[in-house]
Coordinates of C-alpha atoms in Angstrom, one line a residue:
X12 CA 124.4 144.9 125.6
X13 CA 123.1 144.2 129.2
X14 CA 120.0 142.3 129.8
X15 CA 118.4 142.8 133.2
X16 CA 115.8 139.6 133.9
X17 CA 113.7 139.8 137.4
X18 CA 113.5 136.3 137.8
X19 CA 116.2 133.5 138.4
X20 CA 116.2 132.4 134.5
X21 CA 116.0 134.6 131.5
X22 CA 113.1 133.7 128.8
X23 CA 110.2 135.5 130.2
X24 CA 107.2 133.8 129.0
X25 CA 108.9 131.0 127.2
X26 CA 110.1 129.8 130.0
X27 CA 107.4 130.6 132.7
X28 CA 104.2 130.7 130.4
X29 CA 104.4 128.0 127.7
X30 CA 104.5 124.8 129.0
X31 CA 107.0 122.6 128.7
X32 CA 105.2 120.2 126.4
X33 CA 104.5 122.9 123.8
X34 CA 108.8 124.3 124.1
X35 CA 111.4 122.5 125.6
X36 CA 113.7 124.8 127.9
X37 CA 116.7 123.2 126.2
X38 CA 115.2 125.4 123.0
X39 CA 115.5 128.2 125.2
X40 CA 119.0 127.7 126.7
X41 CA 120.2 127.0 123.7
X42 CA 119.5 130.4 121.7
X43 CA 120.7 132.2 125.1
X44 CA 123.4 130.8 125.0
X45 CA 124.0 131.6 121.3
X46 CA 123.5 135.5 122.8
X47 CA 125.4 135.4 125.6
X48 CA 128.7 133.9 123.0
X49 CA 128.0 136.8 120.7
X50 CA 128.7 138.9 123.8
X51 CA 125.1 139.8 125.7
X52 CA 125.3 140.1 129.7
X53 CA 122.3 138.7 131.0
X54 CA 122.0 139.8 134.8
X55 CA 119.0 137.7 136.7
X56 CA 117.3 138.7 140.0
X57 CA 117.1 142.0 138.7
X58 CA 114.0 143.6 139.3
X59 CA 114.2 146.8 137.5
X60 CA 111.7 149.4 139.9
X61 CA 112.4 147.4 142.9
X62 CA 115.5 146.2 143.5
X63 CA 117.3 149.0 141.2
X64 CA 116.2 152.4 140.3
X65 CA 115.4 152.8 136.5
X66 CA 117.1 156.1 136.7
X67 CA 120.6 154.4 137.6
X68 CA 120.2 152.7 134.2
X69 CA 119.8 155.7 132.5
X70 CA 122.9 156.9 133.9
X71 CA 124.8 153.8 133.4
X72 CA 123.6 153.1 129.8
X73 CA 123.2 155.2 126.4
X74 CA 119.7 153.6 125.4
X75 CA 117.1 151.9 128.0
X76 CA 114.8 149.4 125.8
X77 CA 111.9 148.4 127.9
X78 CA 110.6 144.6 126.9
X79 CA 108.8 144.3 130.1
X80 CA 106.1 142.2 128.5
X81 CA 101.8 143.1 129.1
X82 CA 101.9 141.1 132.5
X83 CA 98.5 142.7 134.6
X84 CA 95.8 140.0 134.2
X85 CA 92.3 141.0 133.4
X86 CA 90.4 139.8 136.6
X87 CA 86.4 138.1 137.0
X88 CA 85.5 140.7 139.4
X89 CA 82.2 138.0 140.8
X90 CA 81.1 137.2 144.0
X91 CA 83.8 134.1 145.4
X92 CA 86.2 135.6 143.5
X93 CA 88.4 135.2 146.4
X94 CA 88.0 131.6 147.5
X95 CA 91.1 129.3 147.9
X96 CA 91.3 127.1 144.2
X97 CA 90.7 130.3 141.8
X98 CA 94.3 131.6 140.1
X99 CA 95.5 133.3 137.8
X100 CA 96.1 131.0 134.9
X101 CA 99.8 132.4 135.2
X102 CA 100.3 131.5 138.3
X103 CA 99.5 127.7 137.6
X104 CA 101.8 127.7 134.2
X105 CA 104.6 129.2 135.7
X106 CA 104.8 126.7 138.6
X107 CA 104.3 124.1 136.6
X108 CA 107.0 124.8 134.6
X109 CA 109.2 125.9 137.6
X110 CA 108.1 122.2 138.9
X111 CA 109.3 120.0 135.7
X112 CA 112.5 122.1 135.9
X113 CA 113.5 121.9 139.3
X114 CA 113.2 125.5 140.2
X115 CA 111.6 127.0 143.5
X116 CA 108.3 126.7 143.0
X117 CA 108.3 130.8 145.1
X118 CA 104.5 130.2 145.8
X119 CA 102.0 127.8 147.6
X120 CA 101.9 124.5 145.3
X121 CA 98.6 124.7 142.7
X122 CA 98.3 121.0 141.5
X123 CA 95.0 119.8 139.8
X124 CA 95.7 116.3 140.7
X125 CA 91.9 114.8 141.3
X126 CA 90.4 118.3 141.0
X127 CA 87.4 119.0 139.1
X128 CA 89.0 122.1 136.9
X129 CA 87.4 125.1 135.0
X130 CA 89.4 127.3 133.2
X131 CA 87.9 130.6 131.8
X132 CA 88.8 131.6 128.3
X133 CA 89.0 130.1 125.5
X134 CA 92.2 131.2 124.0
X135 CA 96.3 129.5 123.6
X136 CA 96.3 130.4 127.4
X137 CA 93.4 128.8 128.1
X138 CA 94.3 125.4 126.4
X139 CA 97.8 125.6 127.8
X140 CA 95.7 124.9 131.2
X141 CA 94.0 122.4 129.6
X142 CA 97.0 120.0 128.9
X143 CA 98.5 121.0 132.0
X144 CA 95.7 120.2 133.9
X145 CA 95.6 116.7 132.3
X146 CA 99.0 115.8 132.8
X147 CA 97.9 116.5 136.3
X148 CA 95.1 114.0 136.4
X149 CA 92.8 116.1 137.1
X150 CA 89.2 114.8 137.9
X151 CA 88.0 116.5 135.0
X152 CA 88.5 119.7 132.8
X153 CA 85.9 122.1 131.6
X154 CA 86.8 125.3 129.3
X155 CA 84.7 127.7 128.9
X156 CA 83.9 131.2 126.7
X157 CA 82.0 134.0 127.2
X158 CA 81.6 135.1 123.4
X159 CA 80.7 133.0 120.5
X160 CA 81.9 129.8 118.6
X161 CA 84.5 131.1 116.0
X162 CA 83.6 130.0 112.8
X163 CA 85.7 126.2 111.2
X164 CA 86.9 128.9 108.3
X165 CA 88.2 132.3 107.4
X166 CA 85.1 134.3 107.5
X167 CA 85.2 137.2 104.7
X168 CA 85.9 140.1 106.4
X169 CA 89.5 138.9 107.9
X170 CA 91.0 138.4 104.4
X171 CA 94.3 137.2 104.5
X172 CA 96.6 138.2 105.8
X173 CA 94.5 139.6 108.5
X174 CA 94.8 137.1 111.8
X175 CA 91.2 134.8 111.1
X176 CA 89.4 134.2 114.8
X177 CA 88.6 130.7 113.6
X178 CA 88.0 127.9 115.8
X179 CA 91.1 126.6 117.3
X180 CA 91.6 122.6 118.7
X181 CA 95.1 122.2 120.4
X182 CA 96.9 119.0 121.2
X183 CA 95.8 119.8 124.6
X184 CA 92.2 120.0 123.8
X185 CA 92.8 116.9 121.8
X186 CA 93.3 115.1 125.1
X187 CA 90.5 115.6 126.9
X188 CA 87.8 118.4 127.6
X189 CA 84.2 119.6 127.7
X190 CA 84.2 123.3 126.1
X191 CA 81.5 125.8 125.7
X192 CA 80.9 129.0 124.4
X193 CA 78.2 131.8 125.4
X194 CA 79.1 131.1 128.8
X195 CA 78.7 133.7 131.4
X196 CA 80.4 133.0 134.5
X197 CA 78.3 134.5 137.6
X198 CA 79.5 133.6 140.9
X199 CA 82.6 130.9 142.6
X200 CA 80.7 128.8 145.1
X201 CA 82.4 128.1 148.4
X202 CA 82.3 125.6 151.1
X203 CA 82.4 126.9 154.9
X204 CA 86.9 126.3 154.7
X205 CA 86.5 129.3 152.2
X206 CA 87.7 126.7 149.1
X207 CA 85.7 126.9 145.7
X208 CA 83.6 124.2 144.9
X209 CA 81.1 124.8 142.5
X210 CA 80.5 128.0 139.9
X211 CA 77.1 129.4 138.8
X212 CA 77.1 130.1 135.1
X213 CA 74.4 130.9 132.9
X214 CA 73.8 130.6 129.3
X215 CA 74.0 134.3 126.9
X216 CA 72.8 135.2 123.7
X217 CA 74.8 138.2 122.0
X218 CA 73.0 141.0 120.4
X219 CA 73.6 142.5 117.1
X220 CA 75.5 145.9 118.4
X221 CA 74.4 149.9 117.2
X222 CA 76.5 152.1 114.9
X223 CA 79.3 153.2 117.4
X224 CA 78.0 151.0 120.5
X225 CA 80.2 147.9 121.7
X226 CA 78.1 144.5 121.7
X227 CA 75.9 143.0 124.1
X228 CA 74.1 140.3 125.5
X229 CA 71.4 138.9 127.6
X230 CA 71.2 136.1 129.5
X231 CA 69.2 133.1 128.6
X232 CA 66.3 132.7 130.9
X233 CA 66.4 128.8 133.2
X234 CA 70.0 128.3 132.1
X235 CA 71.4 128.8 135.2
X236 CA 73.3 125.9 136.6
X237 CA 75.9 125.0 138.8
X238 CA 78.9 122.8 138.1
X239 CA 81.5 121.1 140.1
X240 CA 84.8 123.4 140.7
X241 CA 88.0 122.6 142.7
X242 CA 90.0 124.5 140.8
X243 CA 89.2 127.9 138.3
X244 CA 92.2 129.0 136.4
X245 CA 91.4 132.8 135.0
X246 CA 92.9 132.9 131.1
X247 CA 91.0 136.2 130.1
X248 CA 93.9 137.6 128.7
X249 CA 95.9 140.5 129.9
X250 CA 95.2 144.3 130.3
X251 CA 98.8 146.4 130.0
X252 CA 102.2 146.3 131.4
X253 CA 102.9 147.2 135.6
X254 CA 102.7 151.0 135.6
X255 CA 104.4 151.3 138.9
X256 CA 107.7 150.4 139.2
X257 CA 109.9 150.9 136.1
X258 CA 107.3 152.6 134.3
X259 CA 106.9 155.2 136.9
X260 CA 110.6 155.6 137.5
X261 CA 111.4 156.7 134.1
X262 CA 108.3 158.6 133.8
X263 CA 107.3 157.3 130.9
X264 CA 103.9 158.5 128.8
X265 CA 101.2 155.8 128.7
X266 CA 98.1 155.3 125.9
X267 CA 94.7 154.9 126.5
X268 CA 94.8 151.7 127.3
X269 CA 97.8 151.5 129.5
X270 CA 100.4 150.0 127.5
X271 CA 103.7 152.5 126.8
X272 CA 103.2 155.2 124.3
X273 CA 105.9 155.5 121.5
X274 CA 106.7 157.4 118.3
X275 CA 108.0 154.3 116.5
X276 CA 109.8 152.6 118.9
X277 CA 111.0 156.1 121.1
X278 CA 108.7 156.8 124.1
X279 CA 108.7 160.2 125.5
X280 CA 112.0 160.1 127.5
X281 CA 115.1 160.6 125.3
X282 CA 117.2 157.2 125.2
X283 CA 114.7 155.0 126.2
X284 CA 112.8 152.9 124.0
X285 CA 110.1 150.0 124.2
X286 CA 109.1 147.2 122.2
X287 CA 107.0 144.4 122.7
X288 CA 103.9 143.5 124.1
X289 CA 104.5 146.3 127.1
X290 CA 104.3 148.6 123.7
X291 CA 101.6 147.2 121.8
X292 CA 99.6 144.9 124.3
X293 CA 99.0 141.7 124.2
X294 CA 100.3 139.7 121.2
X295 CA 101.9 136.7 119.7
X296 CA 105.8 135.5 120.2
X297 CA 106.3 136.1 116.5
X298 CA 105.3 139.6 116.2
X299 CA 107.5 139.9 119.5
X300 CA 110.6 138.6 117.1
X301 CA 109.6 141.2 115.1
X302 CA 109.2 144.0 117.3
X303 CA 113.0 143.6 118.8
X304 CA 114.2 143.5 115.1
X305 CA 112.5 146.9 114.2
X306 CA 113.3 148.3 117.3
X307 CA 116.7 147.4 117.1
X308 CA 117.0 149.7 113.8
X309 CA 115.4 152.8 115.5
X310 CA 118.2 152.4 118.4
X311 CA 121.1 152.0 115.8
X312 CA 119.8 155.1 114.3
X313 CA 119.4 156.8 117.5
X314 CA 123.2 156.3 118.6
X315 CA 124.8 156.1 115.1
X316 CA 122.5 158.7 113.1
X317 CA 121.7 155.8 110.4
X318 CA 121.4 152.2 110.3
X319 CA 122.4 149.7 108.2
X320 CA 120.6 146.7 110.2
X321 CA 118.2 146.0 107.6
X322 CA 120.5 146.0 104.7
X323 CA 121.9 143.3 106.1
X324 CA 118.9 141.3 107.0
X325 CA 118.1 141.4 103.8
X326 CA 121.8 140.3 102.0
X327 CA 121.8 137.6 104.6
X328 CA 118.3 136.6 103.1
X329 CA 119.1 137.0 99.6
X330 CA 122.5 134.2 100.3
X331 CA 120.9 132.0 102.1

């Protein structure tokens, strides 16, 4: 078992997306380490697609699993968009965290010190940006959301144990923030050194939708305002994996929405697999933990023609 990691450190978003706060990188070392005892090869500053040809894998290995994570951002196509202060919520997390560890920080430095801060979207990502922003001393820190308040409870038609979209208050909100919902965002304002300064939003009111017909809204009329912005981090969420690159390379079948198509856990190139967020979209670490363990039955089958993974799971459950 080789694992091939594009950056200097394995851990993908445990290491470069949750802060350091939330999951100490000892966690993280410690469990790779467990792996790499039980006999995993992890290879780092291996960019699969760019600096090695997918197909050499496929000639080097029996099975390719692809774990590649949903890493294209969804982007606030507004005017401004391009002013110097407005990233990628991403790109601020993953320094950070590269900062508190030492590492090369690879980019320009995004610090939030004395900043007035809005980050847009109201999800974990979003209030990871939050606490990171405070540790900063930022100026001040505004989150904002374009759809509704979540209900305090489990409303009745995400019965357990469907995910509830409740209202959420992290830690990091805890600390120190001024959040709002049916917030549209409409433009980054700009001073004449082309850095962001202010953003126009405007208040919405969400429409009951048709049969068949996604929701809407309208905006509400003399809400528009303009607040004080230094600093915009975009947490919106993420689209699908890169398509170019590995994807491309081993010519792998795509869904409708981007993300690798599979029949189980096989896509439509014999001997590779994918798993993950890159197979399902966007999702939660757990189901993640989950997704390698299935998929790891489907390759044992593949190779060995039956598998007995899951019998063992479950006698290791049944003694402990």
């Amino acid at each position: 078992m080789t694992v091939f990691e594009r950056d200097e450190k394995v851990g993908g978003l445990l290491r470069f997306g949750i802060p350091d706060f939330k999951l100490g990188m000892d966690i993280i070392d410690r469990k790779i380490n467990l792996m790499a005892e039980a006999g995993v090869e992890f290879k780092v500053n291996q960019h699969i697609g760019v600096d090695v040809n997918a197909q050499q894998l496929r000639q080097e290995f029996d099975v390719v699993l692809l774990t590649g994570g949903s890493t294209v951002p969804r982007d606030l196509p507004v005017p401004g968009r391009e002013l110097k202060g407005v990233h990628f919520a991403m790109e601020f997390l993953g320094q950070n965290n590269r900062r508190a560890n030492n590492m090369d920080l690879k980019t320009e430095e995004i610090h939030a010190k004395g900043k007035h801060v809005v980050v847009i979207g109201g999800g974990d990502t979003g209030s990871d940006c939050v606490g990171t922003s405070n540790r900063h001393k930022a100026a001040s820190v505004t989150q904002v959301e374009i759809m509704p308040i979540p209900p305090e409870k489990r409303p009745a038609n995400m019965p357990w144990p469907q995910y509830p979209m409740i209202l959420r208050t992290s830690t990091s909100h805890e600390e120190g923030v001024d959040r709002h919902w049916n917030i549209l965002t409409k433009e980054f304002i700009g001073n004449d050194k082309g850095e962001v300064t202010g953003l126009r939003l405007a208040d919405i009111v969400w429409e009951d939708a048709k049969p068949g017909e996604r929701p809407s809204f309208k905006e509400v009329e003399g809400s528009e305002r303009v607040i004080p912005c230094d600093m915009a981090f975009l947490a919106m969420g993420f689209l699908h994996p890169e398509p170019t690159g590995v994807l491309a390379q081993l010519d792998v079948k795509l869904d409708d929405r981007g993300n690798v198509a599979t029949q189980g856990f096989a896509t439509n190139q014999a001997g590779v697999f994918a798993a993950g967020d890159m197979r399902t979209g966007q999702s939660l670490v757990v189901r993640c933990i989950n997704e390698g363990r299935e998929c790891a039955i489907a390759i044992d089958d593949y190779l060995m023609g039956n598998s007995n993974l899951e019998a063992k799971a479950n006698s290791l459950m049944l003694s402990a």
